[in-house]
Coordinates of C-alpha atoms in Angstrom, one line a residue:
Chain A
M858 CA 125.8 69.9 101.4
K859 CA 128.7 72.2 101.8
G860 CA 128.0 75.5 103.5
H861 CA 124.9 74.1 105.2
G862 CA 124.3 73.8 108.9
G863 CA 125.4 77.2 110.2
E864 CA 129.0 77.1 109.0
K865 CA 129.7 80.4 107.4
M866 CA 130.7 80.7 103.7
S867 CA 133.1 83.5 103.0
E868 CA 132.2 86.6 100.9
E869 CA 134.6 85.4 98.2
E870 CA 133.1 81.8 98.1
L871 CA 129.6 83.2 98.1
R872 CA 130.4 85.6 95.3
R873 CA 132.1 82.9 93.2
R874 CA 129.1 80.6 93.5
L875 CA 126.6 83.3 92.6
L876 CA 128.6 84.3 89.5
S877 CA 128.9 80.7 88.4
G878 CA 125.2 80.3 89.0
L879 CA 124.4 83.4 87.0
S880 CA 126.3 81.9 84.1
G881 CA 124.3 78.7 84.3
D882 CA 125.9 76.4 86.9
N883 CA 122.9 74.9 88.8
R884 CA 125.1 73.2 91.5
A885 CA 127.0 76.4 92.3
Y886 CA 123.7 78.3 92.4
H887 CA 122.2 75.7 94.8
A888 CA 125.1 76.1 97.1
F889 CA 124.8 79.9 96.9
L890 CA 121.1 79.8 97.8
Q891 CA 121.7 77.3 100.7
A892 CA 124.5 79.5 102.2
T893 CA 122.4 82.6 101.7
G894 CA 119.5 80.9 103.5
D895 CA 121.7 80.3 106.5
L896 CA 123.0 83.9 106.4
L897 CA 119.5 85.3 106.2
R898 CA 118.2 83.1 109.0
R899 CA 120.9 84.5 111.3
Y900 CA 120.2 88.0 110.1
F901 CA 116.4 87.8 110.7
H902 CA 116.8 85.8 113.9
R903 CA 118.8 88.6 115.4
R904 CA 116.1 91.2 114.5
L905 CA 113.0 89.2 115.0
G906 CA 113.8 87.4 118.2
S907 CA 110.2 88.0 119.5
L908 CA 108.6 86.6 116.3
P909 CA 110.3 83.2 115.7
D910 CA 107.5 82.1 113.4
E911 CA 108.1 84.9 111.0
V912 CA 111.8 84.1 110.6
E913 CA 111.5 81.1 108.3
D914 CA 108.8 82.7 106.2
L915 CA 110.9 85.8 105.7
V916 CA 113.9 83.6 104.8
Q917 CA 111.8 82.0 102.1
D918 CA 110.3 85.3 100.9
S919 CA 113.8 86.8 100.6
L920 CA 115.2 83.7 98.8
L921 CA 112.4 84.0 96.2
A922 CA 113.1 87.7 95.8
I923 CA 116.9 87.1 95.5
H924 CA 116.2 84.5 92.8
D925 CA 113.7 86.7 91.0
K926 CA 115.9 89.8 91.1
R927 CA 119.3 88.1 90.6
Q928 CA 120.0 90.1 87.5
T929 CA 120.2 93.2 89.8
Y930 CA 123.5 92.1 91.4
D931 CA 126.3 94.5 90.5
P932 CA 129.5 92.3 90.3
T933 CA 131.7 95.2 91.4
L934 CA 130.0 95.2 94.8
P935 CA 130.2 92.7 97.7
V936 CA 127.5 90.0 97.5
T937 CA 126.6 90.5 101.1
A938 CA 125.9 94.2 100.5
W939 CA 123.3 93.2 97.9
L940 CA 121.9 90.3 100.0
Y941 CA 121.5 92.4 103.1
A942 CA 119.9 95.3 101.2
I943 CA 117.2 92.8 100.0
A944 CA 116.9 91.3 103.4
R945 CA 116.4 94.8 105.0
Y946 CA 113.8 95.7 102.4
K947 CA 111.9 92.4 103.0
L948 CA 112.1 92.9 106.8
A949 CA 110.8 96.5 106.6
D950 CA 108.0 95.3 104.3
L951 CA 107.0 92.6 106.8
L952 CA 107.0 95.0 109.7
R953 CA 104.9 97.5 107.7
R954 CA 102.4 94.8 106.7
R955 CA 102.1 93.6 110.3
Q956 CA 101.5 97.1 111.5
R957 CA 98.8 97.6 109.0
R958 CA 97.2 94.3 109.8
E959 CA 97.2 95.1 113.5
Q960 CA 95.5 98.4 112.8
R961 CA 92.9 96.7 110.6
T962 CA 92.3 94.0 113.2
D963 CA 91.8 96.7 115.8
S964 CA 89.1 98.3 113.8
L965 CA 87.6 94.9 112.9
D966 CA 87.4 94.1 116.6
K967 CA 85.4 97.2 117.2
E968 CA 83.1 96.4 114.4
T969 CA 82.7 92.8 115.6
A970 CA 81.7 94.0 119.0
L971 CA 78.8 95.9 117.4
E972 CA 77.9 93.2 115.0
P973 CA 78.1 89.7 116.5
S974 CA 77.3 87.9 113.3
A975 CA 80.6 88.9 111.6
P976 CA 82.4 85.8 110.2
E977 CA 85.5 84.5 112.0
H978 CA 88.9 85.7 110.8
D979 CA 90.3 82.2 110.1
E980 CA 87.4 81.2 108.0
M981 CA 87.7 84.3 106.0
A982 CA 91.4 83.8 105.4
G983 CA 90.7 80.3 104.1
R984 CA 88.0 81.5 101.8
D985 CA 90.2 84.3 100.5
L986 CA 93.0 81.9 99.7
D987 CA 90.6 79.7 97.8
R988 CA 89.4 82.6 95.8
L989 CA 92.9 83.7 95.0
L990 CA 93.9 80.2 94.0
A991 CA 90.9 79.9 91.8
R992 CA 92.4 82.8 89.7
L993 CA 95.5 80.8 88.9
P994 CA 95.9 78.6 85.9
E995 CA 95.0 74.9 86.5
R996 CA 98.5 73.5 86.5
Q997 CA 99.8 76.1 89.0
R998 CA 96.8 75.7 91.2
M999 CA 97.2 71.9 91.4
A1000 CA 100.9 72.1 92.0
I1001 CA 100.4 74.6 94.9
R1002 CA 97.4 72.9 96.4
H1003 CA 99.3 69.5 96.6
M1004 CA 102.7 70.8 97.6
K1005 CA 102.1 73.8 99.7
L1006 CA 98.7 73.1 101.3
E1007 CA 98.7 69.3 101.5
G1008 CA 102.5 69.0 102.1
L1009 CA 103.1 66.4 99.4
S1010 CA 106.6 66.0 97.8
V1011 CA 107.4 66.9 94.2
A1012 CA 107.3 63.2 93.2
E1013 CA 103.9 62.6 94.9
T1014 CA 102.4 65.7 93.3
A1015 CA 103.7 64.6 89.9
Q1016 CA 102.1 61.2 90.4
R1017 CA 98.7 62.5 91.5
T1018 CA 98.4 65.2 88.8
G1019 CA 100.0 63.3 86.0
M1020 CA 102.4 66.2 85.5
S1021 CA 106.1 65.8 85.1
K1022 CA 108.3 66.6 88.1
S1023 CA 109.8 69.6 86.4
A1024 CA 106.3 70.8 85.4
V1025 CA 105.3 70.6 89.1
K1026 CA 108.3 72.6 90.1
V1027 CA 107.7 75.3 87.5
G1028 CA 104.0 75.3 88.4
V1029 CA 104.7 75.9 92.1
H1030 CA 107.3 78.6 91.4
R1031 CA 105.2 80.5 88.9
G1032 CA 102.1 80.0 90.9
L1033 CA 103.7 81.4 94.1
K1034 CA 104.9 84.4 92.1
A1035 CA 101.4 85.0 90.7
L1036 CA 99.8 84.4 94.2
S1037 CA 102.1 86.9 95.9
K1038 CA 101.2 89.4 93.3
L1039 CA 97.5 88.8 93.9
I1040 CA 98.0 89.1 97.6
Q1041 CA 100.0 92.3 97.3
G1042 CA 97.2 93.7 95.1
Q1043 CA 94.8 93.0 98.0
N1044 CA 97.0 94.5 100.6
A1045 CA 97.7 97.7 98.7
Chain B
M1444 CA 107.3 73.9 102.2
K1445 CA 110.7 73.6 103.9
T1446 CA 113.4 76.1 103.0
D1447 CA 115.7 73.4 101.7
E1448 CA 112.9 72.3 99.2
L1449 CA 112.4 75.9 98.1
V1450 CA 116.2 76.2 97.5
S1451 CA 116.2 73.0 95.4
L1452 CA 113.2 74.2 93.5
L1453 CA 114.8 77.5 92.7
A1454 CA 118.1 76.0 91.8
A1455 CA 116.6 73.3 89.6
G1456 CA 115.4 75.4 86.6
E1457 CA 117.2 77.7 84.3
V1458 CA 119.4 79.9 86.6
A1459 CA 121.5 81.7 84.0
V1460 CA 120.6 85.4 83.3
P1461 CA 121.7 87.3 80.2
R1462 CA 124.3 89.9 81.3
R1463 CA 122.7 93.0 79.8
T1464 CA 119.1 92.6 80.8
L1465 CA 118.8 95.7 83.0
P1466 CA 120.7 98.3 80.8
S1467 CA 118.8 97.1 77.7
R1468 CA 115.4 97.4 79.4
L1469 CA 116.3 100.9 80.6
A1470 CA 117.5 101.8 77.1
L1471 CA 114.4 100.4 75.5
A1472 CA 112.2 102.3 78.0
T1473 CA 114.0 105.6 77.4
A1474 CA 113.8 105.2 73.6
A1475 CA 110.1 104.4 73.6
G1476 CA 109.3 107.2 76.1
L1477 CA 111.4 109.7 74.2
L1478 CA 109.8 108.9 70.9
A1479 CA 106.3 109.3 72.4
S1480 CA 107.3 112.6 74.0
I1481 CA 108.8 113.9 70.7
A1482 CA 105.6 112.8 68.9
L1483 CA 103.5 114.7 71.4
M1484 CA 105.6 117.8 71.0
L1485 CA 105.5 117.6 67.2
G1486 CA 101.7 116.9 67.1
L1487 CA 100.6 119.4 69.7
L1488 CA 103.2 122.2 69.6
G1489 CA 105.6 121.9 66.6
I1490 CA 109.2 122.9 66.5
R1491 CA 109.9 126.7 66.7
S1492 CA 110.2 128.0 63.1
D1493 CA 113.3 130.0 63.9
L1494 CA 115.3 127.1 65.3
P1495 CA 118.5 127.7 63.2
Q1496 CA 118.7 131.3 64.4
A1497 CA 117.8 130.4 68.0
A1498 CA 120.7 127.9 67.9
M1499 CA 123.1 130.8 67.5
D1500 CA 121.9 132.3 70.8
P1501 CA 123.9 131.2 73.8
M1502 CA 120.7 131.1 75.9
F1503 CA 119.4 128.3 73.7
W1504 CA 122.5 126.2 74.8
V1505 CA 122.0 127.2 78.4
K1506 CA 118.6 125.6 78.2
I1507 CA 120.1 122.5 76.6
G1508 CA 122.9 122.3 79.0
F1509 CA 120.6 122.7 82.0
A1510 CA 118.4 119.9 80.9
G1511 CA 121.4 117.8 79.9
L1512 CA 123.0 117.9 83.3
L1513 CA 119.7 117.1 85.0
I1514 CA 119.3 114.2 82.6
V1515 CA 122.7 112.8 83.7
A1516 CA 121.8 113.2 87.4
G1517 CA 118.4 111.5 86.8
L1518 CA 119.8 108.6 84.8
V1519 CA 122.7 107.9 87.3
A1520 CA 120.3 108.1 90.2
T1521 CA 117.8 105.8 88.5
W1522 CA 120.5 103.3 87.6
R1523 CA 121.9 103.2 91.1
L1524 CA 118.7 103.3 93.1
G1525 CA 117.3 100.4 91.0
R1526 CA 119.8 97.9 92.5
P1527 CA 119.9 96.8 96.1
G1528 CA 123.0 97.7 98.0
V1529 CA 124.2 100.3 95.5
K1530 CA 124.6 103.7 97.1
L1531 CA 123.2 106.9 95.5
G1532 CA 126.6 108.7 95.9
R1533 CA 127.4 112.3 95.5
L1534 CA 127.1 112.7 91.8
P1535 CA 123.3 112.8 91.3
P1536 CA 122.7 115.4 94.0
S1537 CA 125.6 117.6 93.0
T1538 CA 124.7 117.3 89.3
T1539 CA 121.2 118.4 90.2
A1540 CA 122.2 121.3 92.5
I1541 CA 125.0 122.8 90.4
P1542 CA 123.1 123.6 87.2
V1543 CA 120.2 124.9 89.3
L1544 CA 122.4 127.3 91.3
L1545 CA 124.3 128.4 88.1
L1546 CA 121.1 129.2 86.4
W1547 CA 119.8 131.1 89.4
L1548 CA 123.0 133.2 89.5
L1549 CA 122.5 133.9 85.8
A1550 CA 118.9 134.8 86.3
L1551 CA 119.8 137.1 89.3
A1552 CA 122.5 138.9 87.2
S1553 CA 120.0 139.5 84.4
L1554 CA 117.3 140.7 86.7
T1555 CA 119.5 143.1 88.6
Q1556 CA 120.6 144.7 85.3
A1557 CA 117.0 145.1 84.1
T1558 CA 114.6 147.9 84.9
P1559 CA 111.6 147.0 87.1
S1560 CA 109.2 146.9 84.1
Q1561 CA 111.6 144.6 82.2
R1562 CA 111.9 142.3 85.1
V1563 CA 108.3 141.1 84.9
S1564 CA 108.7 140.2 81.2
L1565 CA 112.0 138.5 81.8
L1566 CA 110.3 136.3 84.4
L1567 CA 107.0 135.7 82.7
G1568 CA 107.9 135.8 79.0
E1569 CA 105.0 135.2 76.7
T1570 CA 104.3 131.6 77.7
W1571 CA 104.7 131.4 81.5
S1572 CA 101.2 130.0 82.0
S1573 CA 101.7 126.9 79.9
C1574 CA 105.5 126.1 80.1
A1575 CA 105.6 124.0 83.2
F1576 CA 102.4 122.2 82.4
L1577 CA 103.6 121.4 78.9
I1578 CA 107.0 120.0 80.1
A1579 CA 105.1 117.9 82.6
L1580 CA 102.8 116.6 79.8
L1581 CA 105.8 115.7 77.6
A1582 CA 107.3 113.9 80.6
A1583 CA 104.2 111.7 81.1
P1584 CA 105.2 108.9 78.6
L1585 CA 108.8 109.1 79.8
L1586 CA 107.7 108.7 83.4
A1587 CA 105.6 105.7 82.6
S1588 CA 108.3 104.0 80.6
T1589 CA 111.0 104.7 83.2
L1590 CA 108.9 103.4 86.0
W1591 CA 108.3 100.3 83.9
A1592 CA 112.0 99.8 83.5
M1593 CA 112.5 100.3 87.2
R1594 CA 109.9 97.6 88.0
G1595 CA 112.3 95.2 86.4
M1596 CA 115.0 96.3 88.8
A1597 CA 114.8 96.0 92.6
P1598 CA 114.6 99.5 94.2
T1599 CA 114.7 99.4 98.0
R1600 CA 114.1 103.2 98.6
L1601 CA 110.9 103.5 96.7
R1602 CA 110.2 107.2 97.2
L1603 CA 113.7 108.3 96.2
A1604 CA 113.7 105.8 93.3
G1605 CA 110.4 107.2 92.0
A1606 CA 111.8 110.8 92.3
A1607 CA 114.9 109.7 90.3
A1608 CA 112.7 108.3 87.6
G1609 CA 110.7 111.6 87.6
L1610 CA 113.8 113.8 87.4
F1611 CA 115.1 111.8 84.5
S1612 CA 111.7 112.0 82.7
G1613 CA 111.2 115.7 83.5
S1614 CA 114.6 116.8 82.3
L1615 CA 114.4 114.7 79.1
A1616 CA 111.0 116.4 78.5
A1617 CA 112.5 119.8 79.1
L1618 CA 115.1 119.0 76.4
V1619 CA 112.3 118.0 74.0
Y1620 CA 110.2 121.1 74.9
S1621 CA 113.2 123.4 74.3
L1622 CA 112.9 122.6 70.6
H1623 CA 109.5 124.3 70.6
C1624 CA 109.8 126.9 73.4
P1625 CA 110.3 130.5 72.2
E1626 CA 111.6 131.8 75.6
M1627 CA 115.2 132.8 75.8
T1628 CA 115.8 134.5 79.1
A1629 CA 117.6 133.0 82.2
P1630 CA 114.9 134.1 84.7
F1631 CA 112.2 132.4 82.7
I1632 CA 114.2 129.1 82.5
A1633 CA 115.2 129.3 86.1
L1634 CA 111.6 129.5 87.2
W1635 CA 109.4 127.7 84.7
Y1636 CA 111.7 125.0 83.4
L1637 CA 112.6 124.1 86.9
L1638 CA 109.0 123.9 87.9
G1639 CA 108.3 121.8 84.8
V1640 CA 111.0 119.3 85.9
A1641 CA 109.8 119.5 89.6
I1642 CA 106.2 118.3 88.7
P1643 CA 107.2 114.9 87.3
T1644 CA 109.9 114.5 90.0
T1645 CA 107.3 115.0 92.7
L1646 CA 104.8 112.8 90.9
G1647 CA 107.5 110.1 90.7
A1648 CA 108.2 110.4 94.4
W1649 CA 104.5 109.9 95.1
L1650 CA 104.1 107.0 92.6
G1651 CA 107.3 105.2 93.8
P1652 CA 105.9 103.5 96.9
R1653 CA 102.7 102.6 95.0
L1654 CA 104.2 101.2 91.8
L1655 CA 107.7 100.1 92.5
H1656 CA 106.9 97.7 95.4
W1657 CA 108.1 94.1 95.0

């Protein structure tokens, strides 16, 4: 795939592909997202050197956001100004959430010291995710469970669930959106 | 999921977006909020009965112009702050500051010419105790609808974006309220109309980080 593997796409190429994508060209849009992923990876890597695990998650979060909010691109502005503004927002958001989590974990640690029977964090996270997943519609839940949690491919998921491949893709995409809303609701 | 897979997933579906989604959502929100605000004004307060005569008084148009400039500032700020990478620019702050300063000068001129006993009535009028509250009330449906429109955008400075939505709503509400309001002095407008607009603006700044997060 062109533009993949660290070789930089110019502002003009990026912009042309995004605009073609926005008027319905899937291949151009694919190339745009791929190049944007590389761009974002470099951007987050420079800023999150100490948290390498977070970089790829943040790249994916930002790609989802860029896709969801693609109608907010103003064609009179450089694409990179738009992309970096979104990346900055997502980065700030991550740091804020981490800070809040650390504060919460601190107070949890104190409580745990007083109350040895408190359940373990990991167990709770698992139960939480199950509960959130249970609130999604059947098709979305199946798609996410197989692809995200069990690591199956689109084709395998389609075979197991009897859904079409595109239904699986749509299910994962919508399900992830719904899930991130639910999680945000919990964090707020 | 690997990032490459996510990219393929996102690029596989319908990727085209209609060109005018954002402006039409904002226009729809403004129209709905404005209708609700006008309905509230007509239902609770009513249009002042001497509107045709009042329209001959320049002070009536000072009110309209004051609200109008703030509406422009609020709208431009809302539109710019709703999209990542677009700068706020100088227009919204200056279009907010200039009408406020001009109105204060006008108010100062009228207060210095008045006798001490007149000054109080210039400042308080007949309706000082309800004016700001009523403007804020008429702004409520507009603030709700503007924030809804903004949730369809992608603001990255949430407090400022919320304040912009509040300024837009508050100044539109001030315009609606001026069709009812009997007060015609610059000091009154400089104080109570400004406070009426400031309430939804502050509320918007508070709500921004809570409602506009994405």
